[in-house]
Short mmCIF file of C-alpha atoms and ligand atoms in Angstrom, two decimals:
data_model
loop_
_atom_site.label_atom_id
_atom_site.label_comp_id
_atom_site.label_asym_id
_atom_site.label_seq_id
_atom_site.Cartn_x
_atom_site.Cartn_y
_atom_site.Cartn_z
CA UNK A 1 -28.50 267.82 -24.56
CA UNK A 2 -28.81 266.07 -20.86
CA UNK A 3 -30.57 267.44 -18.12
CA UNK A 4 -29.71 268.33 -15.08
CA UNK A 5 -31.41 266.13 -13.30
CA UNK A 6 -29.81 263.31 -15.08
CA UNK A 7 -26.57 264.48 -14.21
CA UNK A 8 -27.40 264.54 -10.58
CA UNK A 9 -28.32 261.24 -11.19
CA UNK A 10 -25.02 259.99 -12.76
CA UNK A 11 -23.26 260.99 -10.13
CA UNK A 12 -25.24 260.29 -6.91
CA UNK A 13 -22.21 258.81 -4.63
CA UNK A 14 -20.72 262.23 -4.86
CA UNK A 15 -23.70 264.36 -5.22
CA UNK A 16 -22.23 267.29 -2.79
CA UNK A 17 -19.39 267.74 -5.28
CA UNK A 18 -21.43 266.99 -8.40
CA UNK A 19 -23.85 270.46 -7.61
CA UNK A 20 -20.87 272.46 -6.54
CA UNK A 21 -19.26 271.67 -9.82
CA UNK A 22 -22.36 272.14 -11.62
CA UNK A 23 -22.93 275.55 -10.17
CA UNK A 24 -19.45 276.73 -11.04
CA UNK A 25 -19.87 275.86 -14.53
CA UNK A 26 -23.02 277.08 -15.16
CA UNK A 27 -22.34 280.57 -13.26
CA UNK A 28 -25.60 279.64 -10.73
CA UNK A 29 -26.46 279.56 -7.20
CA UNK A 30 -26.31 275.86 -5.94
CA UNK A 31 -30.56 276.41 -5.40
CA UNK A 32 -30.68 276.47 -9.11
CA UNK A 33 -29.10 273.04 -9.37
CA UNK A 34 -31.96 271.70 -6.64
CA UNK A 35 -35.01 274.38 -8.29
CA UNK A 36 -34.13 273.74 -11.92
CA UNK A 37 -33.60 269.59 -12.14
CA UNK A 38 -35.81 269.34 -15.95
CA UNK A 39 -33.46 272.34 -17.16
CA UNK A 40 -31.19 271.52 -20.23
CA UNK A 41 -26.98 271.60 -20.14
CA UNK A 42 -25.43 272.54 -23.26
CA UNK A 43 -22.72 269.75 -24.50
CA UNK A 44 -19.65 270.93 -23.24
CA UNK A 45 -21.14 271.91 -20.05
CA UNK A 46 -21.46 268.32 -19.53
CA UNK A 47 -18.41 267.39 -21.11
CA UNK A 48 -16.55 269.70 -18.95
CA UNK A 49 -18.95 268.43 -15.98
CA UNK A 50 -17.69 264.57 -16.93
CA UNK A 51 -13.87 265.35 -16.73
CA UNK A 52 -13.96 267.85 -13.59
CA UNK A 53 -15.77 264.78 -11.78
CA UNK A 54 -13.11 262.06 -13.57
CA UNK A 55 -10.77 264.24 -11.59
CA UNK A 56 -12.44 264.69 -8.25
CA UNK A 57 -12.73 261.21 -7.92
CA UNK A 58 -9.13 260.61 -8.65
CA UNK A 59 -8.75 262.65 -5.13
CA UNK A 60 -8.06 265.65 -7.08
CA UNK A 61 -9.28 268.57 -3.96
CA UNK A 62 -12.58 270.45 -4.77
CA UNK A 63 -10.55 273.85 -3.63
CA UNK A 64 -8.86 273.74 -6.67
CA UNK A 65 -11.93 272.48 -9.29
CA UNK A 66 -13.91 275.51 -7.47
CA UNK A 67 -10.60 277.65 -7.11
CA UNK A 68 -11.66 279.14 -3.78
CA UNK A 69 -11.43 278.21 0.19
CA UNK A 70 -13.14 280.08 3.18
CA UNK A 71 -10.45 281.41 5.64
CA UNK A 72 -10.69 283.28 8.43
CA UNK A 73 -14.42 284.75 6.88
CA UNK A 74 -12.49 285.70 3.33
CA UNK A 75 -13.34 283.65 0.57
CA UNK A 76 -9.54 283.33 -1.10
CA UNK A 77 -8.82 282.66 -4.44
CA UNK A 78 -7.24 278.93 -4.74
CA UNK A 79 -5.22 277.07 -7.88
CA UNK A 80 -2.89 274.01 -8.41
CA UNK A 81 0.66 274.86 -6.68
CA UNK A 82 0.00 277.01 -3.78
CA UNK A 83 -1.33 275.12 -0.49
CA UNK A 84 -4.92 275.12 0.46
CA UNK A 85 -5.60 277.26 3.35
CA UNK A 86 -6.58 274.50 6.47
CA UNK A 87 -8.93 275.35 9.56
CA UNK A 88 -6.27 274.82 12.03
CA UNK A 89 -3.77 277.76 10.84
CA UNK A 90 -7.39 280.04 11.66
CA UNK A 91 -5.83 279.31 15.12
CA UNK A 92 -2.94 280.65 14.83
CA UNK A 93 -4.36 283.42 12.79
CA UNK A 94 -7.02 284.77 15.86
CA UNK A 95 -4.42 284.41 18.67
CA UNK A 96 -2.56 286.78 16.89
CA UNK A 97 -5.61 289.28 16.12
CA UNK A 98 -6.40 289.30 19.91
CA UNK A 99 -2.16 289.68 20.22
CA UNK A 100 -2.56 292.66 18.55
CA UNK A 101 -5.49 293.88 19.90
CA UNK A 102 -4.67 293.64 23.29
CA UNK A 103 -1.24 294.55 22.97
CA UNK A 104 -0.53 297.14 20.10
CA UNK A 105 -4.29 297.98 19.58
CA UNK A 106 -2.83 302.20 19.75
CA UNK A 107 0.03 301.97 17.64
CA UNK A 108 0.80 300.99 13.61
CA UNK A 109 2.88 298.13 14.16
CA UNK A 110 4.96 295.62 10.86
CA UNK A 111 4.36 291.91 11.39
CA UNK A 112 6.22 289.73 8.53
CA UNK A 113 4.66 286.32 7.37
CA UNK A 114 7.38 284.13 6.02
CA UNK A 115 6.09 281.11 3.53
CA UNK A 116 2.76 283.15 3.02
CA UNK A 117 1.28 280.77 0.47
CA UNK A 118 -2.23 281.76 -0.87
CA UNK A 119 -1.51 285.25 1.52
CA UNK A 120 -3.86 283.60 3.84
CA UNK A 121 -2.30 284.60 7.27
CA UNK A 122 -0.94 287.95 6.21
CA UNK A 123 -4.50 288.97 4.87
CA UNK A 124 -6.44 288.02 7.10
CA UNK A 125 -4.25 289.77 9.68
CA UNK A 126 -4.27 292.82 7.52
CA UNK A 127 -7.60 292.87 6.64
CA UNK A 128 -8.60 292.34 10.49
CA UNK A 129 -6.04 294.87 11.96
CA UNK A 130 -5.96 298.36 10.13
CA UNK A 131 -3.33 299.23 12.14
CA UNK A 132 -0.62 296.87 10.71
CA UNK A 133 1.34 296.57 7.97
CA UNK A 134 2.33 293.15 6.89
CA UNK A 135 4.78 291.85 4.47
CA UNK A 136 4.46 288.33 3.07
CA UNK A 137 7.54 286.47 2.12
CA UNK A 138 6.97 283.00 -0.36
CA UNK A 139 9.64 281.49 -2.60
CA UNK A 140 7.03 279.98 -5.39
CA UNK A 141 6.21 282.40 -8.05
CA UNK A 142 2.38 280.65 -7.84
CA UNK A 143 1.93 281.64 -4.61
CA UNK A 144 2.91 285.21 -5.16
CA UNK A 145 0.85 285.70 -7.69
CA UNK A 146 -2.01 284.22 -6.05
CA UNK A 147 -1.55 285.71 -3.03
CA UNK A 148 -1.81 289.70 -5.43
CA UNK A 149 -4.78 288.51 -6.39
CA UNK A 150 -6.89 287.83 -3.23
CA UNK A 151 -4.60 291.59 -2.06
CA UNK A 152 -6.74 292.98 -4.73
CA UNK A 153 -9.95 291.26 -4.36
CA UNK A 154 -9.38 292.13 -0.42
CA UNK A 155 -9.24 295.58 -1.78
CA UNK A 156 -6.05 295.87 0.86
CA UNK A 157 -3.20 298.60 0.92
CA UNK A 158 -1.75 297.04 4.04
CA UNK A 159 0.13 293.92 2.61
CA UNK A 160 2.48 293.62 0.73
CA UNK A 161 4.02 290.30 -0.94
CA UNK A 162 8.04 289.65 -1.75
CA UNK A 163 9.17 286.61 -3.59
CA UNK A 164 12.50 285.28 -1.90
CA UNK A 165 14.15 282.56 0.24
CA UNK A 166 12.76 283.37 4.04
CA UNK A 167 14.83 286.35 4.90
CA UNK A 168 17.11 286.82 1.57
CA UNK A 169 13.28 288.67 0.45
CA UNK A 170 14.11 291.49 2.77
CA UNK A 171 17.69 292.06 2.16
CA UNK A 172 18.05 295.86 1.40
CA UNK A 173 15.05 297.00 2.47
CA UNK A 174 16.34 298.31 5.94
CA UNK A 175 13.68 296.45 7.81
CA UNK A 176 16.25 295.11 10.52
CA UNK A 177 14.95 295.04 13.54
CA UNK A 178 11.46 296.39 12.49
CA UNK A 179 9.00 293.78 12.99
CA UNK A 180 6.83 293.65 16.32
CA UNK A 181 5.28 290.24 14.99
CA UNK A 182 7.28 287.51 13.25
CA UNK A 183 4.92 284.36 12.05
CA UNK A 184 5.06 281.58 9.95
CA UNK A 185 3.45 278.03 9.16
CA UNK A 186 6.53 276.88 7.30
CA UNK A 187 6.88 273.23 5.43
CA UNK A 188 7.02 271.52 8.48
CA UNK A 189 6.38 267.60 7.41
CA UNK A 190 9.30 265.24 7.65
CA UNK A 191 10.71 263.16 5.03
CA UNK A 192 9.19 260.02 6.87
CA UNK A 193 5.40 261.50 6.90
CA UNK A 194 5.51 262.49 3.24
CA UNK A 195 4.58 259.52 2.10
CA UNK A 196 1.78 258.28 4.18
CA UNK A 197 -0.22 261.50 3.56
CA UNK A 198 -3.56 261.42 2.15
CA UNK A 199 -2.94 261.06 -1.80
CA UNK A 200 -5.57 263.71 -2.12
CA UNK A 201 -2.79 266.17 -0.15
CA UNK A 202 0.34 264.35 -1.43
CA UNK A 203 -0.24 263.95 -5.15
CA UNK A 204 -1.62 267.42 -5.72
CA UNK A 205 -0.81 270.12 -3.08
CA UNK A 206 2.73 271.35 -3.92
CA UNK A 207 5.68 269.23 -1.99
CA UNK A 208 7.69 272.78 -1.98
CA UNK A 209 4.63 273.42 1.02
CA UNK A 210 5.08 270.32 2.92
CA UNK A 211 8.74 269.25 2.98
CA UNK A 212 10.53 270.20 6.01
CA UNK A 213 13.22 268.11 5.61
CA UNK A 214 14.43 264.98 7.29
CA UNK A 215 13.19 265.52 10.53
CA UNK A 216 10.39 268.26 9.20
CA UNK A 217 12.61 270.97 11.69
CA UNK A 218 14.49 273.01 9.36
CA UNK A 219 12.52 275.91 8.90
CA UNK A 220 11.98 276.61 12.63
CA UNK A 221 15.71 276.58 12.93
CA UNK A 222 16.51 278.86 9.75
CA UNK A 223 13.85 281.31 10.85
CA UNK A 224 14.44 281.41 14.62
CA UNK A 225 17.76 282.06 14.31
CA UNK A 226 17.08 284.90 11.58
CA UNK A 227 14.08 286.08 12.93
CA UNK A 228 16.68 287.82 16.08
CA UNK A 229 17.93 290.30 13.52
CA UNK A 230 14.52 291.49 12.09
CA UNK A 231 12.38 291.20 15.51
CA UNK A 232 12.43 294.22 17.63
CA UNK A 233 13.00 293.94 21.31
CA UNK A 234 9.66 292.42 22.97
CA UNK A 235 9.04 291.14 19.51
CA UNK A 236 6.98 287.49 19.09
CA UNK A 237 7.73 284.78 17.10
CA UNK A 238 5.12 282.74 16.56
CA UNK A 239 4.62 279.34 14.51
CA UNK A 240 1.93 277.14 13.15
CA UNK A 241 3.85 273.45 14.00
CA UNK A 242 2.48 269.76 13.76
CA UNK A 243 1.03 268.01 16.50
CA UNK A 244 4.27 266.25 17.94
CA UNK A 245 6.76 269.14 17.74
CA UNK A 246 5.64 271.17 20.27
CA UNK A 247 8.65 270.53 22.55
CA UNK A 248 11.31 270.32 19.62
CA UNK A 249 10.49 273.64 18.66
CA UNK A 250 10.07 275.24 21.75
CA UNK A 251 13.76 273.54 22.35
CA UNK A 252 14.95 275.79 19.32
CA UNK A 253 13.55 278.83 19.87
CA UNK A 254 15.15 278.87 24.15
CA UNK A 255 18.49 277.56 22.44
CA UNK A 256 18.35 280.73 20.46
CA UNK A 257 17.56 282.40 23.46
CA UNK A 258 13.52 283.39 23.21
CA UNK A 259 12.08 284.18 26.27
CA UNK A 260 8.48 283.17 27.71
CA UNK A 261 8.02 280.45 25.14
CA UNK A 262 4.68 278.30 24.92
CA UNK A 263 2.85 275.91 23.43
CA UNK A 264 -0.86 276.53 22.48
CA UNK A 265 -2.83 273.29 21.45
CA UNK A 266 -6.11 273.87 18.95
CA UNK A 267 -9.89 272.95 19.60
CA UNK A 268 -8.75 269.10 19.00
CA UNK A 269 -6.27 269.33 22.06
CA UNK A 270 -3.24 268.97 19.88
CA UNK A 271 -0.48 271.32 20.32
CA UNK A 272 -0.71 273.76 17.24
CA UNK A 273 1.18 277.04 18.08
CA UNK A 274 4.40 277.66 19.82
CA UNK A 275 5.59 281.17 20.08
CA UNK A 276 7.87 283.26 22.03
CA UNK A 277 9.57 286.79 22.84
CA UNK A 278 12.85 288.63 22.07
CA UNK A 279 14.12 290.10 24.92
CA UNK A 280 17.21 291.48 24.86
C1 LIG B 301 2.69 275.09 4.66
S1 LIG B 301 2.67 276.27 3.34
C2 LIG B 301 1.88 277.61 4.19
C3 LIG B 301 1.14 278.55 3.31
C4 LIG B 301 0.32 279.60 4.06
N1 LIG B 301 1.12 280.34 5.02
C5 LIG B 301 -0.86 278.98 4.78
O1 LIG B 301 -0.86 278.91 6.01
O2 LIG B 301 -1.80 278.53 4.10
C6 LIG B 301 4.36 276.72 3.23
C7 LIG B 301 4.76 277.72 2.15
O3 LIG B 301 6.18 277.90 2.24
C8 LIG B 301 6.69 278.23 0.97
N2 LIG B 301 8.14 278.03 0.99
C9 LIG B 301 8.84 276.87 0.89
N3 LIG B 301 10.17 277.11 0.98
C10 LIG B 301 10.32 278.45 1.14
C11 LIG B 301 11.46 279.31 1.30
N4 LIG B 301 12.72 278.81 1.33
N5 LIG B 301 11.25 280.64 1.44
C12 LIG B 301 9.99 281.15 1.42
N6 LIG B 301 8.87 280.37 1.26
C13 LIG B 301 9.04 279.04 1.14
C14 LIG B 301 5.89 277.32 0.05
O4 LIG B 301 5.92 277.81 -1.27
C15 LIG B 301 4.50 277.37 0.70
O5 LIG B 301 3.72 278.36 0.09
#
């Protein structure tokens, strides 16, 4: 049997990870780790310990050794094959809360979340506004499921999640022209960019999350021009986008005819969010 302590020791570089792992496996509070140094791990404790470590420093991402990521104040449930909820898309996330809040804040309104991944927009939005129902759209099977799970550990009766291809999801549920809130942060990295991503992001987040074809546009144009037929009038469209497609997608959405489109940038003073209005 080793000691904590000794483990600690092993792994001092990476000591951060090495007590969050530790603390998952053994079930404890990360102040046991620190408290309870001369306390004894049973074999495969450490064994499991060794290998979970062998992996994190292969770049493998701690959200998926500890299978959970803060968003938005929810602690969701993460695993291998459905994108880690990042910090930026909590921007796009609270401009639509105040959206709704200072714009639909009397009335029960349907926003849709296409490519919901983990269900971390559409929850959030449905645990933060009671008075919405949201449906979230994904095409991986991984993300649906994961996304039922953090529904039910949510406890919420407001969202509801539909495996499909963007739109095709919806077909025959009459929800044409329904939705006061459109939103999506869609695959949106170009073929180019792939490649010189972090390998922690590239070798183990799922490519079907990240691929947005050759010139990382294709979503915004599939779901812009879609997105007319299931908006209602004075509906928004709003997307999460990467930091240099702020005017390319603002290009798509006027072509399609969106009125009073912007671009919002996030704390770092990149652009983040462009959205718009159907008016017809
Ligand atoms: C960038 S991730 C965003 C996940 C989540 N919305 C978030 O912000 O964390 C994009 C998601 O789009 C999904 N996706 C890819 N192609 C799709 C398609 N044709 N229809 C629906 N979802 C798709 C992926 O499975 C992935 O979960």
């Amino acid at each position: 049997m080793v000691r904590i302590d000794d483990l600690r020791k092993r792994y001092k570089d990476n000591l951060q990870d090495g007590v969050l792992i530790l603390s998952k496996l053994l079930n404890v509070d990360k102040s046991y780790i620190y408290s309870f140094g001369e306390r004894e791990v049973p074999r495969e404790i450490e064994d499991r310990f060794i290998e979970l470590m062998t992996k994190r420093e292969e770049g493998y991402p701690i959200q998926y050794i500890l299978e959970e990521k803060d968003f938005m104040g929810l602690n969701f449930y993460v695993k291998e094959g459905v994108l880690i909820p990042r910090f930026d898309t909590e921007t796009l996330v609270e401009y639509i809360i105040e959206y709704i809040n200072e714009n639909h804040r009397d009335n029960n309104i349907r926003v849709l979340d296409l490519c919901s991944g983990s269900g971390a927009i559409s929850l959030s939005i449905g645990h933060y506004c009671k008075n919405t129902f949201v449906y979230g759209v994904d095409i991986s099977e991984v993300a649906i499921e994961v996304s039922n799970i953090n529904k039910e550990k949510f406890n919420l009766t407001n969202v509801r999640f539909l495996k499909g291809n963007l739109f095709k999801a919806l077909e025959g549920l009459g929800l044409e022209g329904q939705y006061e809130i459109i939103v999506s942060n869609p695959p949106y990295i170009s073929k180019g960019e792939i490649e010189s991503l972090s390998n922690t992001v590239k070798d183990f987040e799922p490519l079907l999350a990240l691929d947005g074809g050759q010139d990382g546009l294709d979503f915004y144009r599939r779901i812009t021009k879609e997105s007319k037929g299931y908006l209602k009038n004075e509906g928004l469209l709003i997307y999460e986008i990467g930091y240099n497609q702020g005017e390319d997608v603002k290009d798509i959405l006027f072509k399609e005819g969106f009125k009073d489109i912007s671009i919002i940038k996030d704390l770092q003073g990149h652009d983040r969010l462009v959205f718009g209005f159907k008016r017809n």
